[in-house]
PDB file of C-alpha atoms in Angstrom:
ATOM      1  CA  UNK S   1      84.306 -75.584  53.327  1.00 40.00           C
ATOM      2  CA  UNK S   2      81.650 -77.849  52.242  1.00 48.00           C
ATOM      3  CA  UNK S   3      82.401 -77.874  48.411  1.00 44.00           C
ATOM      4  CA  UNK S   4      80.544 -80.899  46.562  1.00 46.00           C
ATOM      5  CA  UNK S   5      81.616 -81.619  42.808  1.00 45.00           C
ATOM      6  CA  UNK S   6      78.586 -82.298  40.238  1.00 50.00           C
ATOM      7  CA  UNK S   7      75.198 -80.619  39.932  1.00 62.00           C
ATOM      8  CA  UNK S   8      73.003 -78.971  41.966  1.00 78.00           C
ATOM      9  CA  UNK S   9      71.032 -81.353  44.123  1.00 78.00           C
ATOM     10  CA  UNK S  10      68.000 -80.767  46.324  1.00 84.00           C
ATOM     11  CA  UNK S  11      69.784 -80.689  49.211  1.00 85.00           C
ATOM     12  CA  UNK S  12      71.937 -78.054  47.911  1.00 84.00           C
ATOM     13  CA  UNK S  13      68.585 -75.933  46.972  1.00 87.00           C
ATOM     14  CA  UNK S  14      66.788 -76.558  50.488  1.00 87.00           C
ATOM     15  CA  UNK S  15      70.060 -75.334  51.985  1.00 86.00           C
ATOM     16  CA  UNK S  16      69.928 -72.560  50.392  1.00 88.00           C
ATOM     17  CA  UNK S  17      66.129 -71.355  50.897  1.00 88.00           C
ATOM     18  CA  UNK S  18      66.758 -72.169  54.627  1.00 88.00           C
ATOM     19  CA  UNK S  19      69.530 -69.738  54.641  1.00 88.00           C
ATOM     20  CA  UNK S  20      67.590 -66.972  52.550  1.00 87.00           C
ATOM     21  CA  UNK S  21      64.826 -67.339  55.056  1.00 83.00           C
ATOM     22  CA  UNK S  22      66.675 -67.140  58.034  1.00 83.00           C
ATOM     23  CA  UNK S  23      69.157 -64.097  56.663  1.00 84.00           C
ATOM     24  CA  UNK S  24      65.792 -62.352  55.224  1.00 80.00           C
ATOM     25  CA  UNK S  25      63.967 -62.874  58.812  1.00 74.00           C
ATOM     26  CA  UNK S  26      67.059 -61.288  60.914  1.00 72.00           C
ATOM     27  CA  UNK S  27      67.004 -58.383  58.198  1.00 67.00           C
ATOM     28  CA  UNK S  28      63.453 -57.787  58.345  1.00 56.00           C
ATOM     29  CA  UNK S  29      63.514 -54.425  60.149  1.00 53.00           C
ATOM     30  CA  UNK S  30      63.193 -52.481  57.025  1.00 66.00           C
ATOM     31  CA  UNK S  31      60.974 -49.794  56.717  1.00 76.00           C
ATOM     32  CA  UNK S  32      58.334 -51.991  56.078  1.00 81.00           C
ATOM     33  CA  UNK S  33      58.508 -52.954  59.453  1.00 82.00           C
ATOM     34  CA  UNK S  34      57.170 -49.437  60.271  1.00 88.00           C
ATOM     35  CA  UNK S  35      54.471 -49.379  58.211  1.00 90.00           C
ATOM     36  CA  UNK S  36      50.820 -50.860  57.965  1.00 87.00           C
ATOM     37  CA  UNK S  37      52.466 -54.253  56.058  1.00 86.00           C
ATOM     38  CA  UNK S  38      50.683 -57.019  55.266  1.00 82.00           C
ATOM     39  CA  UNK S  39      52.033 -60.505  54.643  1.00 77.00           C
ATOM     40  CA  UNK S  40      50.206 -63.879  53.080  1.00 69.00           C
ATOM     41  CA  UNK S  41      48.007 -61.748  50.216  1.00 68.00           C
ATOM     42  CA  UNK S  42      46.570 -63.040  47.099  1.00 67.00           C
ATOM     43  CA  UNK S  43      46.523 -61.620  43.893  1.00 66.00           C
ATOM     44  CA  UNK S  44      47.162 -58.658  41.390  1.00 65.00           C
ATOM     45  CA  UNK S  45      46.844 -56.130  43.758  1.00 69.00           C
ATOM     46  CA  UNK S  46      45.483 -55.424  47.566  1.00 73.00           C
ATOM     47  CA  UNK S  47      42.695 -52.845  48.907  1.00 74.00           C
ATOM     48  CA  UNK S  48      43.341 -50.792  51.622  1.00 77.00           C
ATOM     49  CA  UNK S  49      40.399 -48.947  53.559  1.00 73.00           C
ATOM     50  CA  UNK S  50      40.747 -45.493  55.490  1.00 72.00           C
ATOM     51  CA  UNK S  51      37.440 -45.230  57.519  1.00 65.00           C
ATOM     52  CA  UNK S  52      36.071 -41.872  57.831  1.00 61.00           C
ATOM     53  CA  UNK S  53      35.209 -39.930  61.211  1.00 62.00           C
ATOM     54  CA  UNK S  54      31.667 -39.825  62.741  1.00 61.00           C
ATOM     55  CA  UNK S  55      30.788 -37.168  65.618  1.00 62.00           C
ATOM     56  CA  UNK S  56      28.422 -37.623  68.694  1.00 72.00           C
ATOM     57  CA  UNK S  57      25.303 -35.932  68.784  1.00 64.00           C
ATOM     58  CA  UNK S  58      22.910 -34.623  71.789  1.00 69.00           C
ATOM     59  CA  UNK S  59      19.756 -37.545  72.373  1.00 70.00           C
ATOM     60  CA  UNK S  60      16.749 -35.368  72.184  1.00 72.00           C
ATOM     61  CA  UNK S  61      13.888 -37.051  73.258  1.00 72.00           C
ATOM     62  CA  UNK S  62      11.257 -38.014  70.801  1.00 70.00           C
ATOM     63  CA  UNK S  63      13.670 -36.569  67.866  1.00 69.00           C
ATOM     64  CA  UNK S  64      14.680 -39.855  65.299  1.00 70.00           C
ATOM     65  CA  UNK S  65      18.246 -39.812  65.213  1.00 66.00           C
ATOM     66  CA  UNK S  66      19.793 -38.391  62.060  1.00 65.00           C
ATOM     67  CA  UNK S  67      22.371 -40.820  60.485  1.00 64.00           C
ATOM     68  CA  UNK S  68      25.940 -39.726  59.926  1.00 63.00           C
ATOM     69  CA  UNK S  69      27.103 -41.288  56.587  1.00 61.00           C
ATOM     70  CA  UNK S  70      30.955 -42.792  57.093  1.00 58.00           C
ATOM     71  CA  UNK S  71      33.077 -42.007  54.230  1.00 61.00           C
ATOM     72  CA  UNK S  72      35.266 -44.617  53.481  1.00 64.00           C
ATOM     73  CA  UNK S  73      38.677 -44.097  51.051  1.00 70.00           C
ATOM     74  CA  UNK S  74      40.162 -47.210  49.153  1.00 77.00           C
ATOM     75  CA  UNK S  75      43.646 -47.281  47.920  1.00 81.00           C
ATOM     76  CA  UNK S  76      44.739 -50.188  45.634  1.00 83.00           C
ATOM     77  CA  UNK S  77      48.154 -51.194  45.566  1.00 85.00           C
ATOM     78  CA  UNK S  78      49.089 -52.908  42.220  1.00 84.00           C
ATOM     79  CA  UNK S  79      51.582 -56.065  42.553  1.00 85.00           C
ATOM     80  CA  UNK S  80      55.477 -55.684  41.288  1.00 88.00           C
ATOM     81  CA  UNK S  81      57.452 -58.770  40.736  1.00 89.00           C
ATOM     82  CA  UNK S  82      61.087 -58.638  41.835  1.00 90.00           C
ATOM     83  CA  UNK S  83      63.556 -60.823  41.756  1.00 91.00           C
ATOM     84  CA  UNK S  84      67.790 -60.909  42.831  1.00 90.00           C
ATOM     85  CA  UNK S  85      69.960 -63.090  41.206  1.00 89.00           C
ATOM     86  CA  UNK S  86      73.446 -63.786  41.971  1.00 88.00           C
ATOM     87  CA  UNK S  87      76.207 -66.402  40.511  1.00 87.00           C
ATOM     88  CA  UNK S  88      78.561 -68.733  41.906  1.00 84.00           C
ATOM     89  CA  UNK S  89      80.935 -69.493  39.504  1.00 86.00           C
ATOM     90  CA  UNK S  90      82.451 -72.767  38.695  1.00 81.00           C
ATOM     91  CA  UNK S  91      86.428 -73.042  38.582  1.00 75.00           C
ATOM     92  CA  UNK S  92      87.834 -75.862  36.910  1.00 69.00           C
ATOM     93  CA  UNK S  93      84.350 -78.228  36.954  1.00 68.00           C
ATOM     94  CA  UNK S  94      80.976 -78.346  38.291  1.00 72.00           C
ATOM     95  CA  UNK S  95      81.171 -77.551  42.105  1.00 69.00           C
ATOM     96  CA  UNK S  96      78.007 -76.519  44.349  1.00 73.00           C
ATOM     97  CA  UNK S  97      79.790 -74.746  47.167  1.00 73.00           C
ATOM     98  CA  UNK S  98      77.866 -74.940  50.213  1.00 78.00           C
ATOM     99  CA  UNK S  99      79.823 -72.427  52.199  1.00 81.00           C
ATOM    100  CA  UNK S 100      79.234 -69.647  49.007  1.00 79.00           C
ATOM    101  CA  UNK S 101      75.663 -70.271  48.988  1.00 80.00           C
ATOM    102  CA  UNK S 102      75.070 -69.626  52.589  1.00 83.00           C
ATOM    103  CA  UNK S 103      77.258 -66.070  51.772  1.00 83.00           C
ATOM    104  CA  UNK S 104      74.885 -65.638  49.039  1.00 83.00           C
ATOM    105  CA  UNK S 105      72.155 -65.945  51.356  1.00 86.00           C
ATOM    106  CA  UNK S 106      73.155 -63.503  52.931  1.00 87.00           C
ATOM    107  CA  UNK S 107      73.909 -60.798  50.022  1.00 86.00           C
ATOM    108  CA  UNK S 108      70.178 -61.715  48.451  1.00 87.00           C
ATOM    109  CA  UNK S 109      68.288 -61.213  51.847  1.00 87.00           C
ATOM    110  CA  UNK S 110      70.187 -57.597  52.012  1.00 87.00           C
ATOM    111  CA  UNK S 111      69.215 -57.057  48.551  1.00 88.00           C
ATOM    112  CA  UNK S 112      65.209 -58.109  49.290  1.00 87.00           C
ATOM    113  CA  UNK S 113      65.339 -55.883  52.768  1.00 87.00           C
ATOM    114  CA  UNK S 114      67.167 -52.832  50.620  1.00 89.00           C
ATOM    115  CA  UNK S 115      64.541 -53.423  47.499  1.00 90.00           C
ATOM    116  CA  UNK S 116      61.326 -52.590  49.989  1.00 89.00           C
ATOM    117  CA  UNK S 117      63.094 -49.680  51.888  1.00 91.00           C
ATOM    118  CA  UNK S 118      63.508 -47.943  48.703  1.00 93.00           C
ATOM    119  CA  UNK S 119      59.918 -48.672  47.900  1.00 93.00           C
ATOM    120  CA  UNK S 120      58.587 -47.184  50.705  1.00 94.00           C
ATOM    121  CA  UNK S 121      60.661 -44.185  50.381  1.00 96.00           C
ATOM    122  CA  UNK S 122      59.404 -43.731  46.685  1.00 96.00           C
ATOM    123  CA  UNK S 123      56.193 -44.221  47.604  1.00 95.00           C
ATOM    124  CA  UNK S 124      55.873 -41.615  50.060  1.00 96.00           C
ATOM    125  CA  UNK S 125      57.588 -39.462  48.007  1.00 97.00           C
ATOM    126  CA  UNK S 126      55.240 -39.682  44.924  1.00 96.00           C
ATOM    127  CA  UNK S 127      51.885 -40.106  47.775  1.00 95.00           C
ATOM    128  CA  UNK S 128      52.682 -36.506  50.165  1.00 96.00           C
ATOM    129  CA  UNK S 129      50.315 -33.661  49.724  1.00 96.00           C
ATOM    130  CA  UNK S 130      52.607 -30.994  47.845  1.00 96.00           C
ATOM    131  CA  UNK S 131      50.306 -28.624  49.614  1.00 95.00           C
ATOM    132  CA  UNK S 132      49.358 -28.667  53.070  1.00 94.00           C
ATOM    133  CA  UNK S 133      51.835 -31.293  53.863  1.00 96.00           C
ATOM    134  CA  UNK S 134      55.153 -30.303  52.415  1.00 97.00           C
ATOM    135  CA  UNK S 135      57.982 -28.050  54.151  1.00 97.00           C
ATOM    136  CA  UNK S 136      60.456 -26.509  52.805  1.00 97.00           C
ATOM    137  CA  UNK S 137      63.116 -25.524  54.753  1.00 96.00           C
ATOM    138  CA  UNK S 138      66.491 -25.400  52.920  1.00 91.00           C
ATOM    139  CA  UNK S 139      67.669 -23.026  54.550  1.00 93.00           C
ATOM    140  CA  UNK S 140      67.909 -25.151  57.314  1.00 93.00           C
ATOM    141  CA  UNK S 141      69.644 -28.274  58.710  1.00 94.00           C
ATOM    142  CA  UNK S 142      67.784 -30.836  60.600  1.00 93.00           C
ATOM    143  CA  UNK S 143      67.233 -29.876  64.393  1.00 91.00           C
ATOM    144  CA  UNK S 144      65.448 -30.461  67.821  1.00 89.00           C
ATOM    145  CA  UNK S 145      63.596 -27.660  66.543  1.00 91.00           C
ATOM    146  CA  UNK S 146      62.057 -28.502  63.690  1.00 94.00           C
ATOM    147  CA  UNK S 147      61.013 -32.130  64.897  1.00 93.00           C
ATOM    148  CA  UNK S 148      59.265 -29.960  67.630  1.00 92.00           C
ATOM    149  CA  UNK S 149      57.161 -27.926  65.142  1.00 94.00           C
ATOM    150  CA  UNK S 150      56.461 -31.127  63.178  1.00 95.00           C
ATOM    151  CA  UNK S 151      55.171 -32.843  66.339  1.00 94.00           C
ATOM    152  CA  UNK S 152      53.137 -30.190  66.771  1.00 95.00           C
ATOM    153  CA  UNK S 153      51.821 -30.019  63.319  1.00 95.00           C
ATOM    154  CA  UNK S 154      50.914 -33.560  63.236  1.00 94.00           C
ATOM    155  CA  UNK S 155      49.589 -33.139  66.708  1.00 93.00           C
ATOM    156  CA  UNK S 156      47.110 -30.368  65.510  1.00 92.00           C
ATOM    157  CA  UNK S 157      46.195 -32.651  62.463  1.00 89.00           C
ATOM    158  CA  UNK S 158      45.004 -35.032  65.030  1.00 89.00           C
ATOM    159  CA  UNK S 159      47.536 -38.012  63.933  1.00 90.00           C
ATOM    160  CA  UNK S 160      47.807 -40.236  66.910  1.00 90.00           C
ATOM    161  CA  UNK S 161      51.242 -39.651  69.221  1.00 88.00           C
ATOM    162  CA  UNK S 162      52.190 -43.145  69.057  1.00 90.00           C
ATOM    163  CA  UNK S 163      53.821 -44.956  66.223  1.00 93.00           C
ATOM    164  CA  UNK S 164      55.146 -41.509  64.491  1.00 95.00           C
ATOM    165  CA  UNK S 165      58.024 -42.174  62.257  1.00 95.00           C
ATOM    166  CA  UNK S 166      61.209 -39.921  61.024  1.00 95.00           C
ATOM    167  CA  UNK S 167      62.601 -41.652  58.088  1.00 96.00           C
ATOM    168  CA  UNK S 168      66.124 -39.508  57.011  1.00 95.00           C
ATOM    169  CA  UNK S 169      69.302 -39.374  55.552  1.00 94.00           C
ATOM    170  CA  UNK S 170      72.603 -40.495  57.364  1.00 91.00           C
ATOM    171  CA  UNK S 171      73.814 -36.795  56.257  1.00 92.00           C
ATOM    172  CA  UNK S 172      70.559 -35.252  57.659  1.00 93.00           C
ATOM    173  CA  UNK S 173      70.506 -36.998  60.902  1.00 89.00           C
ATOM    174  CA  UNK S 174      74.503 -36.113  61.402  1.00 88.00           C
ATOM    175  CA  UNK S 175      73.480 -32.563  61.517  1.00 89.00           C
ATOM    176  CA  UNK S 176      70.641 -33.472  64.057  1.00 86.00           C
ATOM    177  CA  UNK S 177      73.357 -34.512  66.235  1.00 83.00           C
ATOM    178  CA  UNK S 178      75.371 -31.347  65.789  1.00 84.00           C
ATOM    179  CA  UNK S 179      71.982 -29.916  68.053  1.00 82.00           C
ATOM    180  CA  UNK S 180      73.849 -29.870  70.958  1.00 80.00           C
ATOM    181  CA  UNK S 181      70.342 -29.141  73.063  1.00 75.00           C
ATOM    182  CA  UNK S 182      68.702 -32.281  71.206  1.00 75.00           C
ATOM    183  CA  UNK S 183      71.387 -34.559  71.572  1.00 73.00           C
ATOM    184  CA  UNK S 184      71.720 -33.744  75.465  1.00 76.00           C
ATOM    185  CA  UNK S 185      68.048 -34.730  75.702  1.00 71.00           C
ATOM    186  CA  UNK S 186      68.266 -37.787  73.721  1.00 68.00           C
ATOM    187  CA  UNK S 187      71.298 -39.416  75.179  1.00 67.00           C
ATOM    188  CA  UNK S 188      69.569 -39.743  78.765  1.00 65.00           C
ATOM    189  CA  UNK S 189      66.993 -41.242  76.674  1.00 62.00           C
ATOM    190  CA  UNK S 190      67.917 -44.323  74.937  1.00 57.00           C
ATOM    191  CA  UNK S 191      70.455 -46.089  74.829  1.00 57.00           C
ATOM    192  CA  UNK S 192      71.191 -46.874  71.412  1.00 56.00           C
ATOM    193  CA  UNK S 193      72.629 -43.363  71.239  1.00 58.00           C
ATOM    194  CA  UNK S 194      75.099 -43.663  74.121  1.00 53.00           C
ATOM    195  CA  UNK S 195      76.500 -46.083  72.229  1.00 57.00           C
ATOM    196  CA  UNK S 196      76.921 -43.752  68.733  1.00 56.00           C
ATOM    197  CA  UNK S 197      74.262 -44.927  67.016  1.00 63.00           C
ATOM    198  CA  UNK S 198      71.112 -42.632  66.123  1.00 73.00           C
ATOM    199  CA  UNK S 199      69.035 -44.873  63.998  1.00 73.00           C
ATOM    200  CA  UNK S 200      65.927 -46.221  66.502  1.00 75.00           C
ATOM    201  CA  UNK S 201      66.283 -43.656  68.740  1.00 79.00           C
ATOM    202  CA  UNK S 202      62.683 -42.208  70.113  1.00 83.00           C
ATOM    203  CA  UNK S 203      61.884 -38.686  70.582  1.00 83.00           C
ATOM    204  CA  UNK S 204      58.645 -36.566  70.641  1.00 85.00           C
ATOM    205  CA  UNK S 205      57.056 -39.914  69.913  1.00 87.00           C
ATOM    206  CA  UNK S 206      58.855 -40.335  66.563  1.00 91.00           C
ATOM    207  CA  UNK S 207      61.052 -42.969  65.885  1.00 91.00           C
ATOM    208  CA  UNK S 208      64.292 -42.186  63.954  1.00 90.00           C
ATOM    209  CA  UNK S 209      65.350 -44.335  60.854  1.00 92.00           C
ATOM    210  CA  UNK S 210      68.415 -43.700  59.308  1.00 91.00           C
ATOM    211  CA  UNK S 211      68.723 -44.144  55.669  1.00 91.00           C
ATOM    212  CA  UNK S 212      72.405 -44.846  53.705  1.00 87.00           C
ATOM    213  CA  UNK S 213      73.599 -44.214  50.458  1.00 87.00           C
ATOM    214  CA  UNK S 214      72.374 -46.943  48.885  1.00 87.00           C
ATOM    215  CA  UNK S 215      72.451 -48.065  44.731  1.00 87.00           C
ATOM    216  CA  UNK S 216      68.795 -48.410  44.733  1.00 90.00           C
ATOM    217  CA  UNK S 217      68.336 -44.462  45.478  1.00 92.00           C
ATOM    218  CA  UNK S 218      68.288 -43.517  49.029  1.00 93.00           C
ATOM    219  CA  UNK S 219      66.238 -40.694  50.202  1.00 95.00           C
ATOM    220  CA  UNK S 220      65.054 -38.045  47.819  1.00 96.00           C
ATOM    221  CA  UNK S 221      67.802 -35.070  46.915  1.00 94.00           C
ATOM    222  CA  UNK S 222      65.876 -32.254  45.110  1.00 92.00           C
ATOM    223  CA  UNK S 223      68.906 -30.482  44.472  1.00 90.00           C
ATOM    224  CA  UNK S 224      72.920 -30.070  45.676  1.00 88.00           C
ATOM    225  CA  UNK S 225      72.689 -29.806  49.297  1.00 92.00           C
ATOM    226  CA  UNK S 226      69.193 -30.686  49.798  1.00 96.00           C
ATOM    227  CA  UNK S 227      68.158 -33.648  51.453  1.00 96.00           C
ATOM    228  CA  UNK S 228      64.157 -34.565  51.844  1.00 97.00           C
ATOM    229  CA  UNK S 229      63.255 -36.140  54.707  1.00 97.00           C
ATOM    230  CA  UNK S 230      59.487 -37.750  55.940  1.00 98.00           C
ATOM    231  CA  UNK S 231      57.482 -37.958  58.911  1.00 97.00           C
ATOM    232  CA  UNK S 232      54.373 -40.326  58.620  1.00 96.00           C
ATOM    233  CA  UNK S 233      51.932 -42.338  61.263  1.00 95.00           C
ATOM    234  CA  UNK S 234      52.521 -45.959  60.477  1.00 94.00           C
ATOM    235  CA  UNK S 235      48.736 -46.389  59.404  1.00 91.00           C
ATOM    236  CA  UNK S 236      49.116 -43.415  56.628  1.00 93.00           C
ATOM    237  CA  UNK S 237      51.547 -45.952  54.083  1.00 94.00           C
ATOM    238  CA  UNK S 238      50.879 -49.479  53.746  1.00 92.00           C
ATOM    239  CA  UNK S 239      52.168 -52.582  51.946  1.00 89.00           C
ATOM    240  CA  UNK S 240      51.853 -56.322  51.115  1.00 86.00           C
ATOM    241  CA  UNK S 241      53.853 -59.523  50.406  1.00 82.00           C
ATOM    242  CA  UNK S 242      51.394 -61.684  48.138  1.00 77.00           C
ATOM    243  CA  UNK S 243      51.731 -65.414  49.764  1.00 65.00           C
ATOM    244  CA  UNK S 244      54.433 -67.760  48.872  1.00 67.00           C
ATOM    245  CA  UNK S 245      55.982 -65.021  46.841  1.00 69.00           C
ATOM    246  CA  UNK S 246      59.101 -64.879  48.825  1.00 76.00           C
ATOM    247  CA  UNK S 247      60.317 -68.277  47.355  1.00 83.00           C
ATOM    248  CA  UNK S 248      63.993 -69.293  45.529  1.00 87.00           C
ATOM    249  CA  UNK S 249      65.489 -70.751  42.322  1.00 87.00           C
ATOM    250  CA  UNK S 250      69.005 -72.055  41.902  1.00 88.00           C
ATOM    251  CA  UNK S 251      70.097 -73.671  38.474  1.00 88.00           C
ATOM    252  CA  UNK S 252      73.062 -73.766  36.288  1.00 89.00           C
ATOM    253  CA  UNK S 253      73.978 -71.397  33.672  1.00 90.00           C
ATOM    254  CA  UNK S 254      76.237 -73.601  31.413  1.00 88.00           C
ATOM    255  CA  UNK S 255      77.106 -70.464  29.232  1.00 91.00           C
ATOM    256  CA  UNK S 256      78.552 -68.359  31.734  1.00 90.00           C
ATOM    257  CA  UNK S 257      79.899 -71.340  33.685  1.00 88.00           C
ATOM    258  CA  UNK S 258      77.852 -70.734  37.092  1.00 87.00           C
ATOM    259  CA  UNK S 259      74.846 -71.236  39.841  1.00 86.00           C
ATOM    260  CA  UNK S 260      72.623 -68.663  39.908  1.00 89.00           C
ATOM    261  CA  UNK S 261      70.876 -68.328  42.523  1.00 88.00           C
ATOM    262  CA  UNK S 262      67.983 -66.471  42.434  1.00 89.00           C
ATOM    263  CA  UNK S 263      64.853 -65.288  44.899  1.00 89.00           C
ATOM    264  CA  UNK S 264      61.713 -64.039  43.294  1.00 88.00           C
ATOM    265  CA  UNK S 265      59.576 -61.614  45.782  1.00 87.00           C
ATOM    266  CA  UNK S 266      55.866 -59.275  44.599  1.00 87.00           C
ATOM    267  CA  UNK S 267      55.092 -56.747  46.699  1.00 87.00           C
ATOM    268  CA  UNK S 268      53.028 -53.394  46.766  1.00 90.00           C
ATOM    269  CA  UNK S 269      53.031 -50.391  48.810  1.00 92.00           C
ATOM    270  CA  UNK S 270      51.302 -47.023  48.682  1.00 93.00           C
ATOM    271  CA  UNK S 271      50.425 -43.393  50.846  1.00 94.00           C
ATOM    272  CA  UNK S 272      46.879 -44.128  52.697  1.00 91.00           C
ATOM    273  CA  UNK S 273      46.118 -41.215  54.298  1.00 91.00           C
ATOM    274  CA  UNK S 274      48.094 -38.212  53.337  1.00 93.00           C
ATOM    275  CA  UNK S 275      47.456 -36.330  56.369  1.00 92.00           C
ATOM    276  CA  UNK S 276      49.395 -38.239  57.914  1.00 94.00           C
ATOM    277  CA  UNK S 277      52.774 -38.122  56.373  1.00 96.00           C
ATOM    278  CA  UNK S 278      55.250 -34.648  56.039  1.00 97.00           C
ATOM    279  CA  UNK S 279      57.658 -34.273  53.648  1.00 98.00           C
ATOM    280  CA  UNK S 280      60.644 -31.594  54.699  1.00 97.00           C
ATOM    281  CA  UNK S 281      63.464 -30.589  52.694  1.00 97.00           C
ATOM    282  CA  UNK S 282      66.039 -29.569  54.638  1.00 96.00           C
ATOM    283  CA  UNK S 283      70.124 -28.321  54.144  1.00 95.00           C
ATOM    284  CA  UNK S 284      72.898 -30.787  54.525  1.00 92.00           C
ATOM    285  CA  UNK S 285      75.438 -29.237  56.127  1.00 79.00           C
ATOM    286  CA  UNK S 286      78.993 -29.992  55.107  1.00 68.00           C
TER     287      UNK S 286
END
């Protein structure tokens, strides 16, 4: 155990950053992985463009061509500064503890990853069309079944077959494997489920993400029983890291008798294109 008595040096500190970095880049398939996220902005807020169709028309001789206007939809994501901070206390005297920062590491990089999954999930959950793109179905459980009628809803809406998401529950996607018929299907399919695990699993062209409990909220509940779960094209949410935001702090708190050790993040997301994101309620069976 590398334990060094005194004050923080900036060894200690580059230690430190080089283990956030490298815990943060083996955690980075959050949800934000499975969006339209962009890395290395600048400023407040970023702009986001959904280009509008055009259609082809017949070439008639000697008839001028009539111009299509292109409507174009901007969303602007506002910034929000986050930061974790964690201690390392001191015992009898002043002690950087090498082997407790690289631990740390660790524990802020799962807070970061944990911090933008939520965000995404509140995002879409505030950005679906309570309309035409809600279903509620709590009187069902998550099934084969209804991922088939979603597929084909979001086939008919004309959202492209690749990159298709399922973001759920751990509760909702245990019932999905109580579908006998689905899970048959699936387990000749990939091989993350032969070996018990659901979450990254493909199907119908969705990919599967399986959501914990988790402190920071977890996916929506609407009431006792009821579990909410999305299905979204990658290119309908999106989200941005603003450059060198992803950076670290560590200095003593001579009050409380610790290193704190801190990483400051900004980062934005927001619903594009609402056509292309479902939100289902669904029961969670016991």
């Amino acid at each position: 155990m590398a334990i060094i008595t005194g004050g923080i040096t900036s060894t200690y500190i580059r230690n430190f950053e080089r283990e956030f970095k490298r815990a943060y880049g083996e955690k980075v398939a959050a949800l934000q992985t499975f969006i339209d996220f962009r890395s290395g902005r600048v400023g407040e807020d970023d702009r986001f463009g959904l280009s509008g169709k055009v259609h082809a028309h017949d070439d008639i001789l000697g008839v001028r061509t009539q111009l299509e206007s292109k409507q174009y939809k901007t969303l602007v994501v506002p910034t929000v500064n986050r930061e974790v901070a964690v201690p390392i206390y001191w015992q009898t005297e002043k002690k950087t503890n090498f082997d407790q920062a690289s631990d740390n590491a660790e524990s802020v990089a799962d807070a970061v990853t944990r911090d933008i999954t939520q965000a995404v999930i509140d995002a879409m959950n505030a950005g679906y069309d309570s309309v035409d793109h809600y279903w509620n179905l709590n009187t069902q459980v998550l099934s084969g079944a209804v991922l088939k009628e979603l597929a084909g809803a979001m086939t008919q809406a004309g959202i492209p077959p690749r990159d298709r998401h399922i973001v759920a529950s751990a509760a909702s996607l245990m019932n999905l494997m109580d579908d006998s018929e689905f899970v048959s299907i699936l387990t000749s399919m990939n091989k993350p489920l032969t070996d018990g695990v659901i979450d990254g699993a493909k199907w119908l062209g969705f990919t599967l993400h399986e959501i914990p409990d988790m402190e920071e909220g977890g996916m929506p509940t609407p009431s006792s029983n009821i579990s909410r779960f999305f299905a979204f094209h990658k290119a309908a949410v999106v989200g941005f890291e603003n450059e060198g935001s992803r950076r670290v702090e560590v200095y003593e708190d001579k009050p409380n008798k610790c290193n704190v050790h801190r990483a400051l993040f900004d980062r934005g997301i927001g619903v594009l294109d609402t056509e292309g994101l479902f939100a289902v309620d669904v029961k969670v069976a016991a």
